[in-house]
Short mmCIF file of C-alpha atoms in Angstrom, two decimals:
data_model
loop_
_atom_site.label_atom_id
_atom_site.label_comp_id
_atom_site.label_asym_id
_atom_site.label_seq_id
_atom_site.Cartn_x
_atom_site.Cartn_y
_atom_site.Cartn_z
CA MET A 155 30.16 216.55 -149.34
CA ASP A 156 28.11 217.18 -152.48
CA ALA A 157 29.87 216.93 -155.85
CA LEU A 158 30.41 220.09 -157.89
CA LEU A 159 30.35 218.11 -161.13
CA GLU A 160 28.90 214.67 -161.77
CA LEU A 161 28.96 212.63 -164.98
CA ASN A 162 26.38 209.87 -164.74
CA LYS A 163 26.78 207.12 -167.37
CA VAL A 164 27.52 209.63 -170.13
CA SER A 165 28.19 208.47 -173.69
CA ARG A 166 28.84 210.41 -176.89
CA GLU A 167 28.46 209.05 -180.39
CA PHE A 168 29.43 210.68 -183.66
CA SER A 169 28.24 209.79 -187.16
CA VAL A 170 31.03 209.34 -189.65
CA ARG A 171 31.71 207.77 -193.04
CA LYS A 172 33.70 204.54 -192.98
CA GLY A 173 35.94 205.60 -195.85
CA LEU A 174 36.34 207.43 -199.11
CA PHE A 175 34.80 204.55 -201.14
CA ASP A 176 32.28 203.47 -198.53
CA PRO A 177 29.48 206.05 -198.19
CA ARG A 178 27.57 204.03 -195.64
CA PRO A 179 27.19 205.96 -192.35
CA ALA A 180 28.89 204.55 -189.27
CA SER A 181 28.72 205.44 -185.59
CA VAL A 182 31.76 206.06 -183.40
CA LYS A 183 31.32 205.97 -179.63
CA ALA A 184 33.98 208.43 -178.42
CA VAL A 185 32.86 208.16 -174.82
CA ASP A 186 31.10 205.07 -173.51
CA ASN A 187 29.10 204.93 -170.28
CA VAL A 188 31.48 207.03 -168.07
CA SER A 189 30.61 208.03 -164.50
CA LEU A 190 32.83 210.39 -162.55
CA ALA A 191 32.42 212.92 -159.72
CA LEU A 192 34.46 216.05 -158.89
CA PHE A 193 34.30 217.44 -155.37
CA PRO A 194 35.12 220.96 -154.08
CA GLY A 195 38.79 221.70 -153.71
CA GLU A 196 40.06 218.42 -155.21
CA THR A 197 41.82 217.52 -158.45
CA LEU A 198 40.58 214.55 -160.45
CA GLY A 199 43.18 213.52 -163.03
CA LEU A 200 42.09 211.91 -166.26
CA VAL A 201 44.79 210.06 -168.17
CA GLY A 202 44.96 207.98 -171.34
CA GLU A 203 46.39 207.79 -174.82
CA SER A 204 45.48 210.27 -177.54
CA GLY A 205 42.13 209.39 -179.09
CA CYS A 206 40.70 207.69 -176.00
CA GLY A 207 37.92 210.28 -175.54
CA LYS A 208 39.43 212.62 -172.92
CA SER A 209 38.74 215.90 -174.78
CA THR A 210 35.24 214.83 -175.75
CA LEU A 211 34.58 214.12 -172.07
CA ALA A 212 35.96 217.52 -171.16
CA ARG A 213 33.58 219.30 -173.56
CA MET A 214 30.59 217.39 -172.17
CA ALA A 215 31.66 218.29 -168.64
CA THR A 216 31.55 222.03 -169.45
CA GLY A 217 28.38 221.88 -171.46
CA LEU A 218 30.08 222.65 -174.80
CA LEU A 219 28.93 219.28 -176.13
CA PRO A 220 25.72 217.47 -175.14
CA PRO A 221 25.97 213.77 -174.31
CA SER A 222 24.22 211.24 -176.54
CA SER A 223 23.02 209.50 -173.36
CA GLY A 224 23.51 209.90 -169.66
CA GLU A 225 23.52 213.12 -167.71
CA VAL A 226 25.97 215.80 -166.55
CA LEU A 227 25.10 217.50 -163.25
CA LEU A 228 26.52 220.83 -162.18
CA SER A 229 25.99 221.59 -158.49
CA GLY A 230 23.36 218.82 -158.45
CA ARG A 231 21.38 220.23 -161.37
CA PRO A 232 21.42 219.01 -164.98
CA ILE A 233 23.88 221.17 -166.87
CA ARG A 234 21.42 221.67 -169.72
CA GLU A 235 19.12 223.58 -167.37
CA TRP A 236 21.73 226.22 -166.67
CA THR A 237 21.91 229.23 -168.98
CA ALA A 238 25.22 229.80 -170.72
CA LEU A 239 25.95 232.76 -168.40
CA GLU A 240 25.06 230.77 -165.23
CA ARG A 241 27.16 227.83 -166.39
CA ALA A 242 30.17 230.06 -167.24
CA SER A 243 30.16 231.53 -163.69
CA ARG A 244 30.41 228.03 -162.21
CA ILE A 245 32.70 226.05 -164.50
CA GLN A 246 35.36 227.15 -166.99
CA MET A 247 37.83 225.43 -169.30
CA ILE A 248 41.52 225.90 -170.03
CA PHE A 249 42.47 224.59 -173.50
CA GLN A 250 45.68 223.01 -174.66
CA ASP A 251 46.78 225.71 -177.06
CA PRO A 252 46.74 229.18 -175.46
CA PHE A 253 47.34 230.93 -178.80
CA SER A 254 44.30 229.52 -180.57
CA SER A 255 42.06 229.90 -177.53
CA LEU A 256 42.66 233.67 -177.31
CA ASP A 257 41.21 236.09 -179.86
CA PRO A 258 44.19 237.64 -181.68
CA ARG A 259 42.13 240.79 -182.41
CA GLN A 260 41.42 241.50 -178.73
CA THR A 261 43.78 242.74 -176.12
CA VAL A 262 44.34 240.30 -173.25
CA GLY A 263 42.54 242.79 -170.98
CA ALA A 264 39.45 242.58 -173.16
CA SER A 265 39.58 238.78 -173.31
CA ILE A 266 39.87 238.50 -169.52
CA ALA A 267 37.23 241.16 -168.85
CA GLU A 268 34.59 239.46 -171.07
CA PRO A 269 33.55 236.64 -168.67
CA LEU A 270 33.82 239.02 -165.72
CA VAL A 271 31.45 241.58 -167.30
CA LEU A 272 28.95 238.90 -168.39
CA ALA A 273 28.93 237.28 -164.93
CA ALA A 274 28.41 240.64 -163.22
CA LYS A 275 25.54 241.46 -165.64
CA ALA A 276 23.93 238.05 -165.02
CA ALA A 277 24.15 238.69 -161.26
CA GLY A 278 22.39 242.05 -161.67
CA SER A 279 25.41 244.15 -160.65
CA PRO A 280 27.03 245.39 -163.86
CA LEU A 281 30.58 246.78 -163.62
CA SER A 282 31.79 250.09 -164.95
CA ARG A 283 34.67 249.98 -167.46
CA GLU A 284 37.16 251.22 -164.84
CA GLU A 285 35.98 248.66 -162.28
CA SER A 286 36.41 245.81 -164.71
CA ARG A 287 39.85 247.07 -165.76
CA GLU A 288 40.92 247.25 -162.12
CA LYS A 289 39.76 243.65 -161.50
CA VAL A 290 41.62 242.54 -164.65
CA ARG A 291 44.83 244.21 -163.43
CA GLU A 292 44.45 242.41 -160.10
CA ILE A 293 44.04 238.99 -161.69
CA LEU A 294 46.97 239.65 -164.06
CA SER A 295 49.15 240.27 -161.02
CA ARG A 296 47.89 237.07 -159.31
CA VAL A 297 48.90 234.93 -162.29
CA GLY A 298 52.40 236.47 -162.48
CA LEU A 299 51.95 239.06 -165.22
CA GLN A 300 52.32 242.86 -165.04
CA PRO A 301 49.17 245.09 -164.73
CA GLU A 302 50.45 247.13 -167.63
CA HIS A 303 50.12 244.04 -169.89
CA ILE A 304 46.40 244.74 -169.99
CA ASP A 305 46.51 246.48 -173.37
CA ARG A 306 48.83 244.02 -175.14
CA TYR A 307 47.75 241.44 -177.76
CA PRO A 308 48.29 237.67 -177.52
CA HIS A 309 51.08 237.62 -180.11
CA GLU A 310 53.16 239.87 -177.84
CA PHE A 311 53.47 237.12 -175.22
CA SER A 312 55.38 233.88 -174.94
CA GLY A 313 53.50 230.53 -174.80
CA GLY A 314 53.78 230.37 -171.03
CA GLN A 315 52.58 233.94 -170.61
CA ARG A 316 49.62 233.24 -172.90
CA GLN A 317 48.66 230.22 -170.80
CA ARG A 318 48.79 232.48 -167.73
CA VAL A 319 46.38 234.79 -169.53
CA ALA A 320 44.14 231.79 -170.21
CA VAL A 321 44.23 230.88 -166.49
CA ALA A 322 43.38 234.48 -165.58
CA ARG A 323 40.42 234.49 -167.96
CA ALA A 324 39.17 231.18 -166.55
CA VAL A 325 39.21 232.20 -162.89
CA VAL A 326 38.34 235.90 -163.06
CA ALA A 327 34.58 235.33 -162.63
CA GLY A 328 35.10 233.08 -159.63
CA PRO A 329 33.99 229.63 -160.89
CA GLY A 330 34.08 226.68 -158.50
CA ALA A 331 35.54 224.21 -161.04
CA LEU A 332 38.00 224.30 -164.00
CA VAL A 333 38.36 221.67 -166.67
CA CYS A 334 42.02 221.71 -167.74
CA ASP A 335 42.42 219.95 -171.09
CA GLU A 336 46.20 219.24 -171.54
CA PRO A 337 47.01 222.80 -170.30
CA VAL A 338 50.81 222.37 -170.31
CA SER A 339 51.47 219.87 -173.11
CA ALA A 340 52.30 222.65 -175.62
CA LEU A 341 54.85 224.26 -173.26
CA ASP A 342 58.54 223.72 -172.59
CA ALA A 343 59.35 221.62 -169.53
CA SER A 344 60.58 224.55 -167.38
CA VAL A 345 57.50 226.60 -168.29
CA GLN A 346 55.25 223.59 -167.56
CA ALA A 347 56.47 223.55 -163.97
CA GLN A 348 55.74 227.26 -163.59
CA VAL A 349 52.17 226.92 -164.90
CA LEU A 350 51.48 223.81 -162.82
CA ASN A 351 52.68 225.59 -159.69
CA LEU A 352 50.49 228.55 -160.59
CA LEU A 353 47.46 226.25 -160.90
CA LYS A 354 48.28 224.70 -157.50
CA ASP A 355 48.52 228.18 -155.92
CA MET A 356 45.25 229.33 -157.48
CA GLN A 357 43.53 226.17 -156.28
CA GLN A 358 44.64 226.74 -152.67
CA SER A 359 43.85 230.43 -152.61
CA MET A 360 40.46 230.21 -154.40
CA GLY A 361 39.28 226.73 -153.38
CA LEU A 362 39.03 225.55 -156.97
CA ALA A 363 38.25 222.01 -158.13
CA TYR A 364 40.08 220.70 -161.24
CA LEU A 365 39.21 218.03 -163.75
CA PHE A 366 42.77 217.74 -165.02
CA ILE A 367 43.33 215.97 -168.32
CA SER A 368 46.80 214.83 -169.47
CA HIS A 369 48.61 211.97 -171.17
CA ASP A 370 51.63 212.69 -168.94
CA LEU A 371 51.62 210.57 -165.76
CA GLY A 372 54.24 212.80 -164.14
CA VAL A 373 51.92 215.76 -164.44
CA ILE A 374 48.93 213.71 -163.26
CA GLY A 375 50.89 212.50 -160.24
CA PHE A 376 51.90 216.03 -159.28
CA MET A 377 48.44 217.57 -159.64
CA SER A 378 45.91 214.94 -158.76
CA ASP A 379 44.17 213.69 -155.61
CA HIS A 380 42.24 210.99 -157.52
CA VAL A 381 42.91 209.49 -160.94
CA ALA A 382 40.71 207.94 -163.64
CA VAL A 383 42.33 205.99 -166.46
CA MET A 384 40.59 205.93 -169.90
CA TYR A 385 40.94 203.45 -172.69
CA LEU A 386 38.94 203.51 -175.92
CA GLY A 387 36.19 205.71 -174.48
CA ARG A 388 35.77 203.86 -171.19
CA VAL A 389 37.17 204.39 -167.69
CA VAL A 390 39.11 201.23 -166.85
CA GLU A 391 40.44 202.16 -163.41
CA THR A 392 39.82 204.79 -160.72
CA ALA A 393 41.53 205.23 -157.35
CA SER A 394 43.40 207.74 -155.27
CA CYS A 395 46.59 209.03 -156.86
CA ARG A 396 48.76 207.20 -154.35
CA GLU A 397 46.91 203.89 -154.88
CA ILE A 398 47.19 204.17 -158.70
CA PHE A 399 50.92 204.76 -158.60
CA SER A 400 51.68 202.09 -155.96
CA HIS A 401 49.09 199.35 -156.66
CA ALA A 402 47.78 199.68 -160.25
CA ALA A 403 45.28 196.88 -160.83
CA HIS A 404 44.60 197.21 -164.58
CA PRO A 405 47.24 195.95 -167.08
CA TYR A 406 46.82 199.14 -169.13
CA THR A 407 47.54 201.37 -166.13
CA GLU A 408 50.55 199.23 -165.27
CA ALA A 409 51.80 199.60 -168.86
CA LEU A 410 51.41 203.38 -168.71
CA LEU A 411 53.34 203.50 -165.47
CA ALA A 412 56.09 201.26 -166.86
CA ALA A 413 56.47 203.45 -169.93
CA ALA A 414 56.75 206.69 -167.92
CA PRO A 415 60.25 207.94 -166.95
CA SER A 416 60.94 207.33 -163.24
CA ARG A 417 63.61 208.40 -160.81
CA ASP A 418 62.71 205.50 -158.49
CA PRO A 419 65.22 202.65 -159.10
CA SER A 420 62.64 200.09 -157.87
CA ARG A 421 60.37 200.99 -160.81
CA ARG A 422 63.06 200.60 -163.44
CA GLY A 423 62.84 197.45 -165.50
CA ARG A 424 59.08 197.04 -165.00
CA ASN A 425 58.62 196.46 -168.74
CA THR A 426 54.93 195.86 -169.16
CA LEU A 427 55.17 196.99 -172.76
CA LEU A 428 52.15 197.16 -175.01
CA SER A 429 52.10 195.59 -178.46
CA GLY A 430 50.15 197.16 -181.30
CA GLU A 431 48.04 200.28 -181.19
CA MET A 432 44.70 201.22 -179.68
CA PRO A 433 41.90 199.70 -181.81
CA SER A 434 39.75 201.93 -183.97
CA PRO A 435 36.60 203.15 -182.29
CA LEU A 436 34.83 202.32 -185.60
CA SER A 437 35.34 198.60 -184.90
CA PRO A 438 36.05 197.97 -181.24
CA PRO A 439 37.03 194.42 -180.32
CA GLU A 440 34.58 192.00 -178.72
CA GLY A 441 34.81 191.38 -175.03
CA CYS A 442 37.39 193.51 -173.21
CA ALA A 443 38.48 196.36 -175.48
CA PHE A 444 42.05 195.99 -174.19
CA HIS A 445 42.49 192.25 -174.78
CA PRO A 446 44.28 192.53 -178.16
CA ARG A 447 47.19 194.32 -176.38
CA CYS A 448 46.98 192.73 -172.99
CA PRO A 449 49.77 190.27 -171.93
CA HIS A 450 47.39 188.57 -169.45
CA ALA A 451 44.36 188.16 -171.72
CA GLY A 452 42.54 184.84 -171.65
CA PRO A 453 39.52 183.34 -173.47
CA LEU A 454 37.08 185.11 -171.10
CA CYS A 455 38.56 188.45 -172.05
CA ARG A 456 37.87 187.87 -175.73
CA GLU A 457 34.24 186.85 -175.12
CA LYS A 458 32.86 188.97 -172.28
CA GLU A 459 33.20 192.62 -171.41
CA PRO A 460 34.50 192.98 -167.82
CA PRO A 461 32.33 194.74 -165.23
CA LEU A 462 33.66 197.50 -162.99
CA VAL A 463 34.65 195.81 -159.70
CA PHE A 464 36.23 197.13 -156.46
CA VAL A 465 39.57 195.63 -155.56
CA ASN A 466 39.98 197.91 -152.53
CA GLN A 467 38.05 200.67 -150.85
CA GLY A 468 37.70 203.45 -153.39
CA HIS A 469 39.69 201.51 -155.98
CA ALA A 470 37.67 200.22 -158.93
CA VAL A 471 38.93 198.42 -162.02
CA ARG A 472 37.30 197.08 -165.22
CA CYS A 473 39.19 193.83 -165.66
CA HIS A 474 38.50 190.08 -165.39
CA PHE A 475 41.94 189.40 -163.88
CA PRO A 476 43.10 192.47 -161.85
CA LEU A 477 46.79 192.55 -161.13
#
């Protein structure tokens, strides 16, 4: 099966100043040599601490941000070769904050209709106003809102309802893939479950593929078929969701799992706790980027960056001493 979305050794650097009293320019590598593939109908979960590069990767995956090196392929073709309209009809993004991602001056009907009208125009079959409004009413019903909500403004909805509007806007033009950047982290726990179930239902009924980004392992475990773990701009472990949760091979993944709340008594007490904080991307450590916090680090870890090796079929890890 051909991948809908491929990231081939993509990196992204930003130029910054080191500090207020140091005007010399510095370079920060937010994403470093990452390769991932998303296939039709599957969910690839991307997990890691804040600041590890997840959102930068999401913006490169949707074409909102060009990579400094490497290539992003959409349906086998470089994403830079697609026009904005062509790209929007194939991949869409759901942002973390539904209030800031919706135009407060537009009704939700107008916001949802915009990608639909543009996609129809690009396909050479423009919609009349009434046709577009009817399709908007249909998609509002599918995401659990009332058709009469079409003429309301974003401030008239709750956070969960606004995120449903954002889902409706993302899927209305029929894309094959969605990039979901922390789509439920700003919502209450009960509302999170509703939105996650909605995304599951939409995936099954529309055959969608998700690149699903979260720092919450519970959410990742519920949504994902495969999981990629990021640390300081690099993917340090990839495997099926079941393999990650039962046989994590990287100490960082194991520490994330140990820190997550669990109902499984056998997992309680697995205290692989991390010391310190993630290093600054301005001055990453030599060797393995994780070694200053790793309880298993040895001299080799401080001197040489580990390669990506396979510990099992489909299970790759970037570590000198996999668990």
